[in-house]
Short mmCIF file of C-alpha atoms in Angstrom, two decimals:
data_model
loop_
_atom_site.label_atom_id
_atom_site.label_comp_id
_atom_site.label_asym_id
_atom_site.label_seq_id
_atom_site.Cartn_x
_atom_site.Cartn_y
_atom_site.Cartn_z
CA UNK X 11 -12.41 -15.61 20.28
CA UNK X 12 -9.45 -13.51 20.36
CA UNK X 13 -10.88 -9.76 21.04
CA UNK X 14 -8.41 -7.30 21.97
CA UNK X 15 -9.37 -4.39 24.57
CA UNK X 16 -6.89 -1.63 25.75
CA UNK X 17 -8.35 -0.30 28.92
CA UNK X 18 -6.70 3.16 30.07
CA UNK X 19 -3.57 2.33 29.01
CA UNK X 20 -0.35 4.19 29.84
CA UNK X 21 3.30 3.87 28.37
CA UNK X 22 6.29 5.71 30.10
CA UNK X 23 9.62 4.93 29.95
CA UNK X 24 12.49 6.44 32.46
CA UNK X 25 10.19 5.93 35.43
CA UNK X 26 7.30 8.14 33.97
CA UNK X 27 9.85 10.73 33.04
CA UNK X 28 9.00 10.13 29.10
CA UNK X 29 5.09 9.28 28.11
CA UNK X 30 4.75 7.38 25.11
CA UNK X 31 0.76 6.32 25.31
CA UNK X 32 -0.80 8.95 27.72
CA UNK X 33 -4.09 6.99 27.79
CA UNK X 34 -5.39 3.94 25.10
CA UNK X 35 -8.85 2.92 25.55
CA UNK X 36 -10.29 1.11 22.28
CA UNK X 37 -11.14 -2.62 21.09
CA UNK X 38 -9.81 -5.18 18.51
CA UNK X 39 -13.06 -7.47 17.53
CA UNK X 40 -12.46 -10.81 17.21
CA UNK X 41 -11.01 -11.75 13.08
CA UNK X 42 -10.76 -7.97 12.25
CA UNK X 43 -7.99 -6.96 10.38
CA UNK X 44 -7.50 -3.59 12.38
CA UNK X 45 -3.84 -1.27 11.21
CA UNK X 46 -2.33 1.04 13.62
CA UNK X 47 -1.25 3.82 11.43
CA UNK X 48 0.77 7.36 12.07
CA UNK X 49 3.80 8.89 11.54
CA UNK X 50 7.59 8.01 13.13
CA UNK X 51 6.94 8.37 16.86
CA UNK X 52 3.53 8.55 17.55
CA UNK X 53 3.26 4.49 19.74
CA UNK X 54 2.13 2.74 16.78
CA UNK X 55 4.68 0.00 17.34
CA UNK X 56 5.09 0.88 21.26
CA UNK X 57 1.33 -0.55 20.77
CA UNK X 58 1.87 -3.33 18.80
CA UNK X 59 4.61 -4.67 21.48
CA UNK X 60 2.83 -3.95 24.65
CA UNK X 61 -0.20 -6.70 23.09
CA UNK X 62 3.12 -9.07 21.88
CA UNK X 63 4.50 -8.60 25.57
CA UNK X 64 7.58 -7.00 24.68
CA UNK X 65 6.97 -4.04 26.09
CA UNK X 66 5.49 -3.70 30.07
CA UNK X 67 2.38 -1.74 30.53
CA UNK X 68 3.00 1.15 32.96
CA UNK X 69 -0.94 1.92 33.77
CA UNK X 70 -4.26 0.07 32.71
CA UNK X 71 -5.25 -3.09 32.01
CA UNK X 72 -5.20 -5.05 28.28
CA UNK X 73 -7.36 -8.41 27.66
CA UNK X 74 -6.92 -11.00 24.90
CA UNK X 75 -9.90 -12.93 24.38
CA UNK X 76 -11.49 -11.56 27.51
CA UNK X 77 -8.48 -12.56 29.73
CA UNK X 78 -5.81 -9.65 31.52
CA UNK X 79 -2.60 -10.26 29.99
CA UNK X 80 -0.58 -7.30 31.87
CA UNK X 81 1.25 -10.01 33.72
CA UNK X 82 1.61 -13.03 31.26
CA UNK X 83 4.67 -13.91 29.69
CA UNK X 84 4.75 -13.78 25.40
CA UNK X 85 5.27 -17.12 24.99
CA UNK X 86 1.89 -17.86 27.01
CA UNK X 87 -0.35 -15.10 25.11
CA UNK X 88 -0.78 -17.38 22.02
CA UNK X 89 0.44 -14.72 19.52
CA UNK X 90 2.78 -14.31 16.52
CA UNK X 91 4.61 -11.54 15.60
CA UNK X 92 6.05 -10.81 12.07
CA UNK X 93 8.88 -8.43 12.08
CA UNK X 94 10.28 -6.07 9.92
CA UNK X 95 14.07 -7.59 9.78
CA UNK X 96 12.24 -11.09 9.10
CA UNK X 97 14.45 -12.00 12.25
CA UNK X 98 15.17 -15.72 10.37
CA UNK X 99 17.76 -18.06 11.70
CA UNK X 100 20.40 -17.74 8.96
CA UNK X 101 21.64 -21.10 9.83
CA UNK X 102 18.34 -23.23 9.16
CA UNK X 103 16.93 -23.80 6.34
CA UNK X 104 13.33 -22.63 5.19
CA UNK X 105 11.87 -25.59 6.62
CA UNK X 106 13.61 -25.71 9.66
CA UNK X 107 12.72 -22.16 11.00
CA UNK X 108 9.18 -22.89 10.58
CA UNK X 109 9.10 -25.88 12.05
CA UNK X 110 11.42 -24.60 15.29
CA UNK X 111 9.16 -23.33 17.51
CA UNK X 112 6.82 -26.56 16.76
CA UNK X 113 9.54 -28.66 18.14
CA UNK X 114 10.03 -26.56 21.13
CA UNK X 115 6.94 -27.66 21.84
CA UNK X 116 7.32 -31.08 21.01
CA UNK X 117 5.18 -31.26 18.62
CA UNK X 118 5.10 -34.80 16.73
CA UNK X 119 7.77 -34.36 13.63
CA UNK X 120 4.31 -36.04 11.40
CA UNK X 121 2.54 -32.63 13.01
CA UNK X 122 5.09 -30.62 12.18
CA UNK X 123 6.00 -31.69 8.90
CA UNK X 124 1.97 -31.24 7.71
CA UNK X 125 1.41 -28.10 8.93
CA UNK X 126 4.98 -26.78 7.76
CA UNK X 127 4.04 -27.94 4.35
CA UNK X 128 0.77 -26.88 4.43
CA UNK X 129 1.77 -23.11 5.21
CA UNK X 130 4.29 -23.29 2.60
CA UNK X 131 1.62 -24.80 -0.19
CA UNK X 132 -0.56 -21.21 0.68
CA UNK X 133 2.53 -19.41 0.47
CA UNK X 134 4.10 -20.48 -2.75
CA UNK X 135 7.63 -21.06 -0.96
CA UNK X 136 7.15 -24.60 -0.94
CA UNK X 137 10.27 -24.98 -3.96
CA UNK X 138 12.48 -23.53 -1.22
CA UNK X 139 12.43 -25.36 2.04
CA UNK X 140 15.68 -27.02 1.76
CA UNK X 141 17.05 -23.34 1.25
CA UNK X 142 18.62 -20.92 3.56
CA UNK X 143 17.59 -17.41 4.21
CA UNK X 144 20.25 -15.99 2.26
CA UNK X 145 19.34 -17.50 -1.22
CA UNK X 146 16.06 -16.41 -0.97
CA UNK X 147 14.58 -12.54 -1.95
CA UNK X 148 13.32 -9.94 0.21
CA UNK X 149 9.74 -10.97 -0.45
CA UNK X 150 10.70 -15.28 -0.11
CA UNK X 151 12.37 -14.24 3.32
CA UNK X 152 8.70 -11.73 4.37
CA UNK X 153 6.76 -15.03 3.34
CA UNK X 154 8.79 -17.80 5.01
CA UNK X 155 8.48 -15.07 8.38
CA UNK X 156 4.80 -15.58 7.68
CA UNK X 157 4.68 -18.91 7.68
CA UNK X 158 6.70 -19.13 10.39
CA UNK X 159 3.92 -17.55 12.31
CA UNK X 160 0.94 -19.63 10.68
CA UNK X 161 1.93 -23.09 11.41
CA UNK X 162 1.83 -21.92 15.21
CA UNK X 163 -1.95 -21.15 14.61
CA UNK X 164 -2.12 -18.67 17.09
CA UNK X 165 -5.09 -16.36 18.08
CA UNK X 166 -3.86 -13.39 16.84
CA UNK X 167 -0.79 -12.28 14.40
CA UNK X 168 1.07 -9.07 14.95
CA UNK X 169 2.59 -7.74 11.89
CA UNK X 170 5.18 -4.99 12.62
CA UNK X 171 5.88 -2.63 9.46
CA UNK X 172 6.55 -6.50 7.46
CA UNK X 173 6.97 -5.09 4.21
CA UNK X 174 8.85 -1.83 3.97
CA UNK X 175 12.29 -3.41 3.78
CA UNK X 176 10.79 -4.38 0.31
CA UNK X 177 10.69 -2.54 -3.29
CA UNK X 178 7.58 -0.93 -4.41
CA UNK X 179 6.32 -4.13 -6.57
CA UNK X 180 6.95 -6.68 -3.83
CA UNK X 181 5.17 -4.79 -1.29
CA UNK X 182 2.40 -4.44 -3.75
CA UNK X 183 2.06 -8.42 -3.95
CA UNK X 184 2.61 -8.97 -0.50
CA UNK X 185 0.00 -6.80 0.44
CA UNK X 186 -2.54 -8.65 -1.28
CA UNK X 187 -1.01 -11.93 -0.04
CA UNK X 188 -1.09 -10.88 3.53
CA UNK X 189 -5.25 -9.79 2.83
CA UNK X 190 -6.36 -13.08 1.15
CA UNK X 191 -4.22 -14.88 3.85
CA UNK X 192 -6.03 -12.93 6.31
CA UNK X 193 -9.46 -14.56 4.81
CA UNK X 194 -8.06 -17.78 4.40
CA UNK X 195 -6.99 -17.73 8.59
CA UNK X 196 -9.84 -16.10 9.95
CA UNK X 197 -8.07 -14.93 12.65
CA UNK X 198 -7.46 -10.98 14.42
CA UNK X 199 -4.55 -9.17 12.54
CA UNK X 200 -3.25 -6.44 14.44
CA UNK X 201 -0.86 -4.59 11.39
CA UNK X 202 1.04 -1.81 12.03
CA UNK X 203 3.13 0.75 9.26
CA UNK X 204 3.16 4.48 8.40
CA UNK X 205 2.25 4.01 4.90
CA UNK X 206 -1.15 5.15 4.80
CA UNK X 207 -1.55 3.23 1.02
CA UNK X 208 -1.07 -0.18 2.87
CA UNK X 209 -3.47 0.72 5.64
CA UNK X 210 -6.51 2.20 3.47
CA UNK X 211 -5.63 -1.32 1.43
CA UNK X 212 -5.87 -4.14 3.73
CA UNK X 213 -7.84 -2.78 6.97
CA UNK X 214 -10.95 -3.20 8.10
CA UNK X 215 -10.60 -0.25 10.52
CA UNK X 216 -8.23 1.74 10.69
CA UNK X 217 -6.11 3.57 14.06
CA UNK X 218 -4.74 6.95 12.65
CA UNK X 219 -2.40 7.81 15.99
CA UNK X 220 -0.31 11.00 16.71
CA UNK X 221 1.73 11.41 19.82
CA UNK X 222 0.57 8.09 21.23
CA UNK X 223 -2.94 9.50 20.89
CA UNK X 224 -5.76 8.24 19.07
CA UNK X 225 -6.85 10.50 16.42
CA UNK X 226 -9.18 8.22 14.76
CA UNK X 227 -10.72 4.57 14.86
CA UNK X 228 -12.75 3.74 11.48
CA UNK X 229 -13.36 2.33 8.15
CA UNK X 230 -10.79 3.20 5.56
CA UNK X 231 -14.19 5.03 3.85
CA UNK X 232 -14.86 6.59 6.87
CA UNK X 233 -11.48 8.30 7.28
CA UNK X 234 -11.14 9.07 3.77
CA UNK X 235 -14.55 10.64 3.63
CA UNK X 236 -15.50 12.06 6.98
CA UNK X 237 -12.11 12.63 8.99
CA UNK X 238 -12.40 13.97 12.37
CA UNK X 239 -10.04 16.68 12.12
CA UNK X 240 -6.99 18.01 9.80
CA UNK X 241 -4.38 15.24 11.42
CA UNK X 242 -6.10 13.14 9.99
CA UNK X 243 -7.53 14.22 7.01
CA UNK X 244 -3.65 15.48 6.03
CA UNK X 245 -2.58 12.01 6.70
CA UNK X 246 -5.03 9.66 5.28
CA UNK X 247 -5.13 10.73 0.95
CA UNK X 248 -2.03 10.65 -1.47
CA UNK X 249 -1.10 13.56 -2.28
CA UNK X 250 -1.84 14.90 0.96
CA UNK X 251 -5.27 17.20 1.50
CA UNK X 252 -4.95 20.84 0.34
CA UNK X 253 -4.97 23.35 3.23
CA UNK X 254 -6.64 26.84 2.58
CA UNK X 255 -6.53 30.07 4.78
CA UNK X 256 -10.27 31.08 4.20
CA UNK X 257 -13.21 33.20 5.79
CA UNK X 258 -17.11 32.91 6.32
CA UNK X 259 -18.89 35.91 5.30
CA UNK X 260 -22.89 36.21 5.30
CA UNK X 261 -23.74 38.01 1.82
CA UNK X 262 -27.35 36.72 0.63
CA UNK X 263 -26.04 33.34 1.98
CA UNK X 264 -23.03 31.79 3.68
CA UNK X 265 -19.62 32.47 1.62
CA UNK X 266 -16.36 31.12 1.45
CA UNK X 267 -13.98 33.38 1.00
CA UNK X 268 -9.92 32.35 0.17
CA UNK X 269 -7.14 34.02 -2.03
CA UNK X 270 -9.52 36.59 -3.95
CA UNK X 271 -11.79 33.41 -5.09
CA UNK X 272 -15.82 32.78 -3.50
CA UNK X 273 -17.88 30.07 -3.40
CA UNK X 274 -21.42 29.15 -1.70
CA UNK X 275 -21.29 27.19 1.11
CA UNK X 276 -22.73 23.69 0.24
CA UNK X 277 -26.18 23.24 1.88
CA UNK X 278 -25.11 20.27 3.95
CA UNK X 279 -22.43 22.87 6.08
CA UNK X 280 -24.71 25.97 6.07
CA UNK X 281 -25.96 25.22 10.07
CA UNK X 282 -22.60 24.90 11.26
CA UNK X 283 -20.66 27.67 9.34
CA UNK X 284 -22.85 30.19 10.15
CA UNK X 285 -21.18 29.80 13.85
CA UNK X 286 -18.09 30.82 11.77
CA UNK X 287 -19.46 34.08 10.03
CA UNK X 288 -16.94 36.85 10.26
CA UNK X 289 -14.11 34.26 11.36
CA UNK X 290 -11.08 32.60 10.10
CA UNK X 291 -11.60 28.76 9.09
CA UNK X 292 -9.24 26.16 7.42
CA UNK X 293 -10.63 25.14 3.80
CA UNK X 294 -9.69 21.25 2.57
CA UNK X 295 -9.37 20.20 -0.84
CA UNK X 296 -8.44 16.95 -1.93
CA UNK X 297 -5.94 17.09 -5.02
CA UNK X 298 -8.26 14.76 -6.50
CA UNK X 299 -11.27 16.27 -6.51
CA UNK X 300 -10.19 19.30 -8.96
CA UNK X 301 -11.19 18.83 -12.15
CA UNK X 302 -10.63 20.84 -15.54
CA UNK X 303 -14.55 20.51 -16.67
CA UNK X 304 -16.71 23.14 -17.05
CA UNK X 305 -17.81 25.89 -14.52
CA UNK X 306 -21.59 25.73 -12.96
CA UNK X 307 -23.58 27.36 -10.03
CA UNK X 308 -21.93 24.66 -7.52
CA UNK X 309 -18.42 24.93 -8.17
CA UNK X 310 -15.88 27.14 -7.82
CA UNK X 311 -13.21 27.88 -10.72
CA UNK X 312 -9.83 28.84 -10.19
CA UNK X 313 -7.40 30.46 -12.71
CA UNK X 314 -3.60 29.15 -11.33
CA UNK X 315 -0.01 29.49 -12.53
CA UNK X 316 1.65 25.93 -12.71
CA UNK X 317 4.94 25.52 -10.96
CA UNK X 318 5.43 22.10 -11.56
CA UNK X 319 3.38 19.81 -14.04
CA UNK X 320 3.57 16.02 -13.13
CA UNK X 321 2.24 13.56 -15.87
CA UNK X 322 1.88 9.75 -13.83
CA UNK X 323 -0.50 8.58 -17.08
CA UNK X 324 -3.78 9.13 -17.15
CA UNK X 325 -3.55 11.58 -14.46
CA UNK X 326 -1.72 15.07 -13.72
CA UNK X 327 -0.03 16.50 -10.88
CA UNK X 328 -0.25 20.34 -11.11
CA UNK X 329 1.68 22.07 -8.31
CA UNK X 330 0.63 26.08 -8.23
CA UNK X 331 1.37 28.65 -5.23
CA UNK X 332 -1.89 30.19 -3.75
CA UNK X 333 -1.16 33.30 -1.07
CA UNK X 334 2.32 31.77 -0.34
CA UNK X 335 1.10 28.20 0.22
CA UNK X 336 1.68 25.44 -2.22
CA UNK X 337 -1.39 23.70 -3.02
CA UNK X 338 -1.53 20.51 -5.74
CA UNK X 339 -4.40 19.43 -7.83
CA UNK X 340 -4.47 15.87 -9.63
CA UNK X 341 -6.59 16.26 -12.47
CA UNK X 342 -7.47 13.76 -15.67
CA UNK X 343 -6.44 15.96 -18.93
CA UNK X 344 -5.20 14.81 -22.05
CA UNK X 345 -3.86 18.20 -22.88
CA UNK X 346 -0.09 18.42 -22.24
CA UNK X 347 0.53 21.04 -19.27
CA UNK X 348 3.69 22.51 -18.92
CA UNK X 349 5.64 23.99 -15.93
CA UNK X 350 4.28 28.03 -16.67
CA UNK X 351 1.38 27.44 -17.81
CA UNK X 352 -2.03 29.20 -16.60
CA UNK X 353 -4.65 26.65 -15.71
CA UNK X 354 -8.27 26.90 -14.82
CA UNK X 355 -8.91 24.71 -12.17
CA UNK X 356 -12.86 23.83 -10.55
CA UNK X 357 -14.00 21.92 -7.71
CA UNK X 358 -17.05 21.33 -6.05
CA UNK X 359 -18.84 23.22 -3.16
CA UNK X 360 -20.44 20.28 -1.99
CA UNK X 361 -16.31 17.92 -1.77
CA UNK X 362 -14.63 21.14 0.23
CA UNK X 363 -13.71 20.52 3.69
CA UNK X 364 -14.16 22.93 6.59
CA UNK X 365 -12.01 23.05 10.07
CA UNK X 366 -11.78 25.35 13.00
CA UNK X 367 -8.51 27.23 12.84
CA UNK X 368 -7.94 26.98 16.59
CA UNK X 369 -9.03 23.21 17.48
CA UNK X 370 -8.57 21.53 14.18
CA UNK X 371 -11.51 20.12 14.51
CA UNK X 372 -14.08 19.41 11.01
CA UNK X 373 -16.34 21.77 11.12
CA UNK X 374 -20.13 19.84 10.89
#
């Protein structure tokens, strides 16, 4: 077992001057692959090291397979931690720093040398062991750091941000090393970055966090398709959700009104928007969910000016201006659009979003 509960935890540094985590309550199950995920500053990694030990809890209590940890040392909490910087001894070679903290614990050398061989067999590294850090690539060094970790065999791995000192294509392959070497393990994988791509990718659930405050805890379909409020439903989709200044008006039904354009409300949102009638609301609409097809009684069509037109293959990336805001549809076309040109643009009643303007809450 090697569950992971946060239990009112606090975080303040400066003697409670500066609060990092105000209060964490949530739970790792035991062999999830679970990614704390948020932008620069919002206790992601403050997280990540108070489970490592790194960092000293200020309020609350945190368990590891059942057991308080508050008080016990790193070395006794039977994790591993992957870093960003690799943090390899430049001096060793491959073999040497992932067989080091083995021999610290005086592990037979017959031990050491099978399960050092064995991680490097699963990790493909095993033509560089004799090697030292600095003749290997950014990717050889992120895998060796793995390894590093797995021949410890330790109940759960903590994996901080491992792969954005790499290029696009490495971090593509490594994530899809780390997630079959999650499978192979079977163990809890606590991940953290702020590339949303790498959490909807690998996670079972994900933790979408802002100002050390959980916004979120779910399935990557869960976020994507039902997020709890605009945080996260700006944070979690690339390009980013659409934001809309709109208004519910009652006129033989419940209408959304935005920028001189109307559309029925879909049936599913009817109840709760009729709390809304005569009010302000946000309107969300995923760039991908505009299409250029053909208008009917459930969609709404838009005629828009492109600013910008974006060709990334198959698809298009139309940037237009809509009452002062920029807005950006991705849409599948095989006729060339050009920067100027007018395009008519539909979506869906039933894929629009809805949020109260005050809380920023979804609305139903």
């Amino acid at each position: 077992m090697a569950k992971i509960k946060f239990n009112n935890i606090v975080k303040s540094f400066d003697n409670g001057k500066f609060t990092v985590i105000p209060n964490l309550s949530f739970e790792i199950e035991d062999k999830e692959f679970v990614v704390l995920v948020g932008p620069s500053g919002c206790g992601k990694s403050t997280t990540l090291r108070m489970i490592a030990g790194l960092e000293d809890i200020t309020a609350g209590e945190l368990y590891i397979d059942e057991k308080k940890v508050n008080d016990i040392p790193p070395k006794d909490r039977d994790i591993a931690m992957v870093f960003q910087s690799y943090a390899l001894y430049p001096h060793m070679t491959v073999y040497k720093n992932m067989a080091f903290a083995l021999k610290l614990k005086k592990m037979p050398k017959e031990e050491i040398d099978k399960k050092v061989k064995w991680a490097a067999k699963i990790l493909d590294i095993e033509p560089y062991l004799d090697r030292k850090p600095r003749a290997l690539s950014g990717g050889q060094r992120q895998r060796v750091a793995l390894g590093r970790a797995m021949v410890r065999n330790p109940k759960v791995f903590l994996l901080d941000e491992p792969l954005s000192n790499l290029d696009a294509k490495l971090r593509t392959e490594m994530r899809s090393q780390i997630t079959s070497l999650h499978k192979r393990l079977q163990t809890t994988f606590v991940y953290v970055t702020h590339d949303q791509t790498e959490a909807m990718t690998m996670a079972d659930r994900i933790v979408v966090m802002d100002k050390g405050v959980i916004q979120q805890f779910d399935t990557p379909q869960k976020l994507y398709n039902e997020p709890a409020n605009m945080f996260v439903a700006g944070f979690i989709g690339s390009p980013q959700m659409n934001f809309i200044n709109a208004a519910v008006a009652d006129d033989k039904g419940i209408k959304i009104r935005f920028s001189g354009y109307e559309f029925d409300a879909p049936k599913t949102k009817i109840e709760p928007l009729k709390n809304y009638i005569g009010k302000e609301i946000v309107l969300g609409i995923r760039p991908e969910h505009f299409t250029a097809g053909n208008k009917d009684k459930n969609t709404c069509e838009m005629t828009v000016k492109t600013e910008i037109a974006e060709m990334t293959g198959s698809e298009t990336n139309i940037y237009f201006d809509l009452s002062g805001k920029r807005c950006i549809a991705r849409i599948n076309t095989e006729k060339k659009i050009a920067d100027g040109d007018c395009v008519k643009l539909l979506f869906s009643n039933e894929s629009a979003y809805f949020f109260d303007k005050e809380t920023t809450q979804v609305i139903g």
